[in-house]
């Protein structure tokens, strides 16, 4: 077996790269670019700004058009569950919100998948009004969820007599 204790010889003329991400350094280096390169850089910056503005307006439009639906569903004769859907569009973590609802109302609360592919929070009991109040006025939610986007739907079945 040959011993390879010797390290390969490193070239002596290799210079380390200097990478600077500061805005001042970029502006200083911009003056050394050619006129065509400056025009391209300005054009690229304008494109990026327009793209960011379009993405921001699209996000605002999505948030304003999306709804949180609070629905009371009859489970048995006199038993109800409350289903809350549409919270994920407002950036809320469904598992944390479900756990918060369970603690607040002292009931069982879980995240379930809907047949349409989304997720909803199911809370045991008829708590639609209380959940509405918590989402609109509760701490941690009132900044993220506008009151106009919360909608209560009551599924009341008619008594056949």
Coordinates of N, CA and C in Angstrom, one line a residue:
X1 N 0.8 -1.2 0.0 CA 0.0 0.0 0.0 C 0.9 1.2 0.0
X2 N 0.5 2.2 -0.8 CA 1.3 3.4 -0.9 C 0.7 4.4 0.0
X3 N 1.5 5.1 0.7 CA 1.0 6.1 1.7 C 0.8 7.4 0.9
X4 N -0.4 8.0 1.2 CA -0.7 9.3 0.5 C -0.8 10.4 1.5
X5 N 0.2 10.5 2.3 CA 0.2 11.6 3.4 C 0.5 12.9 2.8
X6 N 1.0 13.0 1.6 CA 1.4 14.3 1.0 C 0.1 14.9 0.4
X7 N -0.1 16.1 0.7 CA -1.3 16.9 0.1 C -0.9 17.3 -1.3
X8 N -1.9 17.4 -2.2 CA -1.6 17.9 -3.5 C -1.1 19.4 -3.4
X9 N -0.2 19.7 -4.3 CA 0.3 21.1 -4.3 C -0.8 22.1 -4.7
X10 N -1.0 23.1 -3.9 CA -2.0 24.1 -4.2 C -1.4 25.2 -5.1
X11 N -2.1 25.6 -6.1 CA -1.5 26.7 -6.9 C -1.4 28.0 -6.1
X12 N -0.3 28.7 -6.3 CA 0.0 29.9 -5.4 C -0.7 31.1 -6.0
X13 N -1.2 31.1 -7.2 CA -1.8 32.3 -7.8 C -3.3 32.3 -7.7
X14 N -3.9 31.5 -7.0 CA -5.4 31.5 -6.8 C -5.8 32.5 -5.8
X15 N -6.7 33.4 -6.3 CA -7.2 34.5 -5.4 C -8.6 34.2 -5.0
X16 N -8.9 34.4 -3.7 CA -10.3 34.1 -3.2 C -11.3 35.1 -3.9
X17 N -12.5 34.7 -4.1 CA -13.5 35.6 -4.7 C -14.0 36.5 -3.6
X18 N -14.3 37.7 -4.0 CA -14.9 38.6 -3.1 C -16.4 38.9 -3.6
X19 N -17.3 38.5 -2.7 CA -18.7 38.7 -3.1 C -19.3 39.7 -2.2
X20 N -19.9 40.7 -2.7 CA -20.5 41.8 -2.0 C -21.9 42.0 -2.4
X21 N -22.8 42.0 -1.4 CA -24.2 42.1 -1.7 C -24.8 43.4 -1.2
X22 N -24.0 44.3 -0.8 CA -24.5 45.6 -0.3 C -25.0 46.5 -1.5
X23 N -26.0 47.2 -1.2 CA -26.6 48.1 -2.3 C -25.6 49.2 -2.7
X24 N -24.8 49.7 -1.7 CA -23.9 50.8 -2.1 C -22.8 50.2 -3.0
X25 N -22.3 49.0 -2.8 CA -21.3 48.4 -3.6 C -21.9 48.1 -5.0
X26 N -23.1 47.7 -5.1 CA -23.7 47.5 -6.4 C -23.8 48.8 -7.2
X27 N -24.2 49.9 -6.5 CA -24.3 51.2 -7.1 C -23.0 51.6 -7.6
X28 N -21.9 51.4 -6.8 CA -20.6 51.8 -7.1 C -20.1 51.0 -8.3
X29 N -20.3 49.7 -8.4 CA -19.9 48.9 -9.5 C -20.7 49.1 -10.7
X30 N -21.9 49.7 -10.6 CA -22.8 50.0 -11.7 C -22.2 51.0 -12.6
X31 N -21.5 51.9 -12.0 CA -20.8 53.0 -12.8 C -19.7 52.5 -13.7
X32 N -19.2 51.4 -13.4 CA -18.1 50.8 -14.2 C -18.6 50.0 -15.4
X33 N -19.9 49.7 -15.4 CA -20.5 48.9 -16.5 C -20.6 49.8 -17.8
X34 N -20.7 49.1 -18.9 CA -20.9 49.8 -20.1 C -22.3 50.4 -20.2
X35 N -22.6 51.3 -21.1 CA -23.9 51.9 -21.3 C -25.0 50.8 -21.5
X36 N -24.7 49.9 -22.4 CA -25.7 48.8 -22.7 C -26.0 48.0 -21.5
X37 N -25.0 47.7 -20.8 CA -25.2 46.8 -19.6 C -26.0 47.6 -18.5
X38 N -25.7 48.9 -18.4 CA -26.5 49.7 -17.5 C -28.0 49.8 -17.9
X39 N -28.2 49.9 -19.2 CA -29.6 49.9 -19.7 C -30.3 48.5 -19.4
X40 N -29.6 47.4 -19.6 CA -30.1 46.1 -19.3 C -30.4 45.9 -17.8
X41 N -29.5 46.4 -17.0 CA -29.7 46.3 -15.5 C -30.9 47.1 -15.1
X42 N -31.1 48.3 -15.6 CA -32.2 49.1 -15.3 C -33.5 48.5 -15.7
X43 N -33.5 47.9 -16.9 CA -34.6 47.2 -17.5 C -35.0 46.0 -16.6
X44 N -34.0 45.2 -16.2 CA -34.3 44.1 -15.3 C -34.8 44.5 -14.0
X45 N -34.3 45.6 -13.4 CA -34.8 46.1 -12.1 C -36.2 46.5 -12.3
X46 N -36.6 47.2 -13.4 CA -38.0 47.6 -13.6 C -38.9 46.4 -13.7
X47 N -38.4 45.4 -14.4 CA -39.2 44.1 -14.6 C -39.5 43.5 -13.2
X48 N -38.4 43.4 -12.4 CA -38.6 42.8 -11.1 C -39.5 43.6 -10.2
X49 N -39.5 44.9 -10.3 CA -40.4 45.7 -9.5 C -41.8 45.5 -10.0
X50 N -42.0 45.5 -11.3 CA -43.4 45.3 -11.8 C -43.9 43.9 -11.4
X51 N -43.1 42.9 -11.5 CA -43.5 41.5 -11.1 C -43.9 41.5 -9.6
X52 N -43.1 42.1 -8.8 CA -43.4 42.1 -7.3 C -44.7 42.8 -7.1
X53 N -44.9 44.0 -7.8 CA -46.2 44.7 -7.6 C -47.4 43.9 -8.0
X54 N -47.2 43.2 -9.1 CA -48.3 42.4 -9.7 C -48.6 41.2 -8.7
X55 N -47.6 40.6 -8.1 CA -47.8 39.5 -7.2 C -48.5 40.0 -5.9
X56 N -48.1 41.2 -5.5 CA -48.7 41.8 -4.3 C -50.2 42.1 -4.5
X57 N -50.5 42.7 -5.7 CA -51.9 43.0 -6.0 C -52.7 41.7 -6.1
X58 N -52.1 40.7 -6.7 CA -52.8 39.4 -6.9 C -53.1 38.8 -5.5
X59 N -52.2 38.9 -4.6 CA -52.4 38.4 -3.2 C -53.5 39.1 -2.5
X60 N -53.5 40.5 -2.6 CA -54.5 41.3 -2.0 C -55.9 40.9 -2.6
X61 N -55.9 40.7 -3.9 CA -57.2 40.4 -4.5 C -57.7 39.0 -4.0
X62 N -56.8 38.1 -3.9 CA -57.1 36.7 -3.4 C -57.7 36.8 -2.0
X63 N -57.0 37.6 -1.1 CA -57.4 37.7 0.3 C -58.8 38.4 0.4
X64 N -59.0 39.4 -0.5 CA -60.3 40.1 -0.4 C -61.5 39.3 -0.9
X65 N -61.2 38.3 -1.8 CA -62.3 37.6 -2.4 C -62.5 36.2 -1.7
X66 N -61.6 35.8 -0.9 CA -61.7 34.5 -0.2 C -62.6 34.7 1.1
X67 N -63.3 33.7 1.5 CA -64.2 33.7 2.6 C -63.9 32.6 3.6
X68 N -64.1 32.9 4.8 CA -64.1 31.8 5.9 C -65.5 31.4 6.1
X69 N -65.8 30.2 6.0 CA -67.2 29.7 6.1 C -67.3 28.9 7.4
X70 N -68.2 29.3 8.3 CA -68.5 28.6 9.6 C -69.8 28.0 9.4
X71 N -69.9 26.7 9.4 CA -71.1 25.9 9.1 C -71.4 25.0 10.3
X72 N -72.7 25.0 10.7 CA -73.2 24.1 11.8 C -73.9 23.0 11.1
X73 N -73.4 21.8 11.4 CA -73.9 20.6 10.7 C -74.5 19.6 11.8
X74 N -75.7 19.1 11.5 CA -76.4 18.2 12.4 C -75.8 16.8 12.3
X75 N -75.4 16.3 13.5 CA -74.7 15.0 13.5 C -75.7 13.9 13.8
X76 N -76.5 14.0 14.9 CA -77.5 13.1 15.3 C -78.8 14.0 15.5
X77 N -79.7 13.5 16.3 CA -81.0 14.2 16.5 C -80.7 15.6 17.1
X78 N -80.0 15.6 18.2 CA -79.8 16.9 18.8 C -78.3 17.3 19.0
X79 N -77.4 16.6 18.3 CA -76.0 16.8 18.4 C -75.5 17.5 17.1
X80 N -74.6 18.5 17.3 CA -74.1 19.3 16.2 C -72.6 19.3 16.2
X81 N -72.0 19.5 15.1 CA -70.6 19.9 14.9 C -70.5 21.2 14.1
X82 N -69.5 21.9 14.4 CA -69.2 23.2 13.6 C -68.0 23.0 12.8
X83 N -68.2 23.2 11.5 CA -67.0 23.1 10.5 C -66.6 24.5 10.1
X84 N -65.3 24.7 10.2 CA -64.7 26.0 9.8 C -63.8 25.8 8.6
X85 N -64.0 26.4 7.5 CA -63.2 26.2 6.3 C -62.7 27.5 5.7
X86 N -61.6 27.5 5.1 CA -61.1 28.8 4.4 C -60.1 29.5 5.2
X87 N -59.6 29.0 6.3 CA -58.6 29.7 7.2 C -57.2 29.7 6.6
X88 N -56.9 28.7 5.8 CA -55.5 28.6 5.3 C -55.2 29.7 4.3
X89 N -56.2 30.3 3.7 CA -55.9 31.4 2.7 C -55.4 32.7 3.5
X90 N -55.7 32.8 4.7 CA -55.2 33.9 5.5 C -53.9 33.7 6.3
X91 N -53.3 32.6 6.0 CA -52.0 32.3 6.6 C -52.0 31.8 8.0
X92 N -53.2 31.2 8.4 CA -53.3 30.6 9.7 C -53.0 29.1 9.6
X93 N -52.3 28.6 10.6 CA -51.9 27.2 10.7 C -53.2 26.5 11.3
X94 N -53.7 25.6 10.5 CA -55.0 24.9 10.9 C -54.8 24.1 12.2
X95 N -53.7 23.4 12.3 CA -53.6 22.6 13.5 C -53.5 23.5 14.8
X96 N -52.8 24.6 14.7 CA -52.7 25.5 15.9 C -54.1 26.1 16.2
X97 N -54.8 26.5 15.2 CA -56.1 27.1 15.4 C -57.1 26.1 16.0
X98 N -57.0 24.8 15.5 CA -57.9 23.8 16.0 C -57.6 23.5 17.5
X99 N -56.3 23.5 17.8 CA -55.9 23.3 19.2 C -56.4 24.4 20.1
X100 N -56.3 25.6 19.5 CA -56.7 26.8 20.3 C -58.3 26.8 20.5
X101 N -59.0 26.4 19.5 CA -60.5 26.3 19.6 C -60.8 25.2 20.7
X102 N -60.1 24.1 20.6 CA -60.4 23.0 21.6 C -60.1 23.5 23.0
X103 N -59.1 24.3 23.2 CA -58.8 24.8 24.6 C -59.8 25.9 25.0
X104 N -60.1 26.7 24.1 CA -61.0 27.9 24.4 C -62.4 27.4 24.7
X105 N -62.9 26.4 24.0 CA -64.3 26.0 24.1 C -64.5 24.7 24.9
X106 N -63.4 24.1 25.4 CA -63.3 22.9 26.1 C -64.1 21.7 25.4
X107 N -63.8 21.6 24.1 CA -64.4 20.5 23.3 C -63.3 19.9 22.4
X108 N -63.8 18.8 21.7 CA -62.9 18.2 20.8 C -62.8 19.0 19.5
X109 N -61.6 19.1 18.9 CA -61.5 19.9 17.7 C -60.4 19.3 16.9
X110 N -60.6 19.1 15.6 CA -59.6 18.5 14.7 C -59.6 19.0 13.3
X111 N -58.6 18.8 12.6 CA -58.4 19.2 11.2 C -58.8 17.9 10.4
X112 N -59.7 18.1 9.5 CA -60.1 17.0 8.6 C -60.0 17.4 7.1
X113 N -59.9 16.4 6.3 CA -59.8 16.7 4.8 C -61.2 16.7 4.3
X114 N -61.5 17.6 3.4 CA -62.8 17.7 2.7 C -62.8 16.9 1.4
X115 N -63.9 16.4 0.9 CA -63.9 15.7 -0.4 C -63.4 16.5 -1.5
X116 N -63.5 17.8 -1.5 CA -63.0 18.7 -2.5 C -61.4 18.8 -2.5
X117 N -60.8 18.3 -1.5 CA -59.3 18.3 -1.4 C -58.8 19.3 -0.4
X118 N -59.6 20.2 0.1 CA -59.1 21.2 1.1 C -59.2 20.6 2.5
X119 N -58.9 21.5 3.5 CA -59.0 21.1 4.9 C -59.9 22.0 5.6
X120 N -60.5 21.4 6.6 CA -61.4 22.2 7.5 C -61.2 21.8 8.9
X121 N -61.6 22.7 9.8 CA -61.5 22.4 11.3 C -62.9 22.0 11.7
X122 N -63.1 20.9 12.4 CA -64.3 20.4 12.9 C -64.3 20.5 14.4
X123 N -65.2 21.3 15.0 CA -65.3 21.5 16.4 C -66.6 20.8 16.9
X124 N -66.6 20.0 18.0 CA -67.8 19.4 18.5 C -68.6 20.4 19.2
X125 N -69.9 20.4 18.9 CA -70.9 21.3 19.5 C -71.3 22.4 18.6
X126 N -72.4 23.1 19.0 CA -72.9 24.2 18.2 C -72.2 25.5 18.7
X127 N -71.1 25.8 18.1 CA -70.3 26.9 18.5 C -70.1 27.9 17.4
X128 N -71.0 28.0 16.5 CA -70.8 28.9 15.3 C -70.7 30.3 15.7
X129 N -71.5 30.8 16.6 CA -71.5 32.2 17.0 C -70.2 32.5 17.8
X130 N -69.8 31.6 18.7 CA -68.6 31.8 19.5 C -67.3 31.8 18.6
X131 N -67.3 30.9 17.6 CA -66.1 30.9 16.7 C -66.1 32.2 15.9
X132 N -67.2 32.6 15.4 CA -67.3 33.9 14.7 C -66.7 35.0 15.5
X133 N -67.1 35.1 16.8 CA -66.6 36.2 17.7 C -65.1 36.0 17.9
X134 N -64.6 34.8 18.1 CA -63.2 34.6 18.3 C -62.4 35.0 17.1
X135 N -62.9 34.6 15.9 CA -62.1 35.0 14.7 C -62.1 36.5 14.4
X136 N -63.2 37.2 14.7 CA -63.3 38.6 14.4 C -62.7 39.4 15.5
X137 N -62.8 39.1 16.7 CA -62.3 39.9 17.8 C -61.2 39.3 18.7
X138 N -60.9 38.0 18.5 CA -60.0 37.3 19.3 C -58.6 37.7 19.1
X139 N -57.7 37.5 20.1 CA -56.3 37.9 20.0 C -55.6 36.9 19.0
X140 N -54.8 37.5 18.1 CA -54.1 36.7 17.2 C -54.8 36.5 15.9
X141 N -56.1 36.8 15.9 CA -56.9 36.6 14.7 C -57.5 37.9 14.0
X142 N -57.8 38.8 14.9 CA -58.4 40.0 14.4 C -57.6 40.8 13.4
X143 N -56.2 40.7 13.5 CA -55.3 41.4 12.5 C -55.3 40.7 11.2
X144 N -55.5 39.3 11.2 CA -55.3 38.6 10.0 C -56.6 38.3 9.3
X145 N -57.8 38.3 10.0 CA -59.0 38.0 9.4 C -60.0 39.2 9.4
X146 N -60.3 39.8 8.2 CA -61.3 40.9 8.2 C -62.7 40.3 8.5
X147 N -63.6 41.1 9.2 CA -64.9 40.7 9.5 C -65.8 40.4 8.3
X148 N -65.5 41.2 7.2 CA -66.4 41.0 6.0 C -66.2 39.7 5.4
X149 N -65.0 39.0 5.6 CA -64.7 37.7 5.0 C -65.2 36.5 5.8
X150 N -65.8 36.7 6.9 CA -66.3 35.6 7.7 C -67.8 35.5 7.5
X151 N -68.2 34.2 7.2 CA -69.6 34.0 6.9 C -70.1 32.8 7.6
X152 N -71.3 33.0 8.3 CA -71.9 31.9 9.1 C -73.0 31.3 8.3
X153 N -73.0 29.9 8.2 CA -74.1 29.2 7.5 C -74.7 28.3 8.5
X154 N -76.0 28.4 8.6 CA -76.7 27.5 9.5 C -77.4 26.4 8.7
X155 N -77.0 25.2 8.9 CA -77.7 24.1 8.3 C -78.8 23.5 9.2
X156 N -80.0 24.1 9.2 CA -81.1 23.6 10.0 C -82.0 22.8 9.2
X157 N -82.2 21.6 9.6 CA -83.1 20.7 8.9 C -84.6 20.9 9.4
X158 N -85.5 20.9 8.5 CA -86.9 21.1 8.9 C -87.4 19.8 9.6
X159 N -88.3 20.1 10.6 CA -88.9 18.9 11.2 C -90.1 18.4 10.4
X160 N -90.1 17.2 10.1 CA -91.2 16.6 9.4 C -92.3 16.1 10.4
X161 N -93.5 16.6 10.3 CA -94.4 16.3 11.3 C -95.7 15.9 10.8

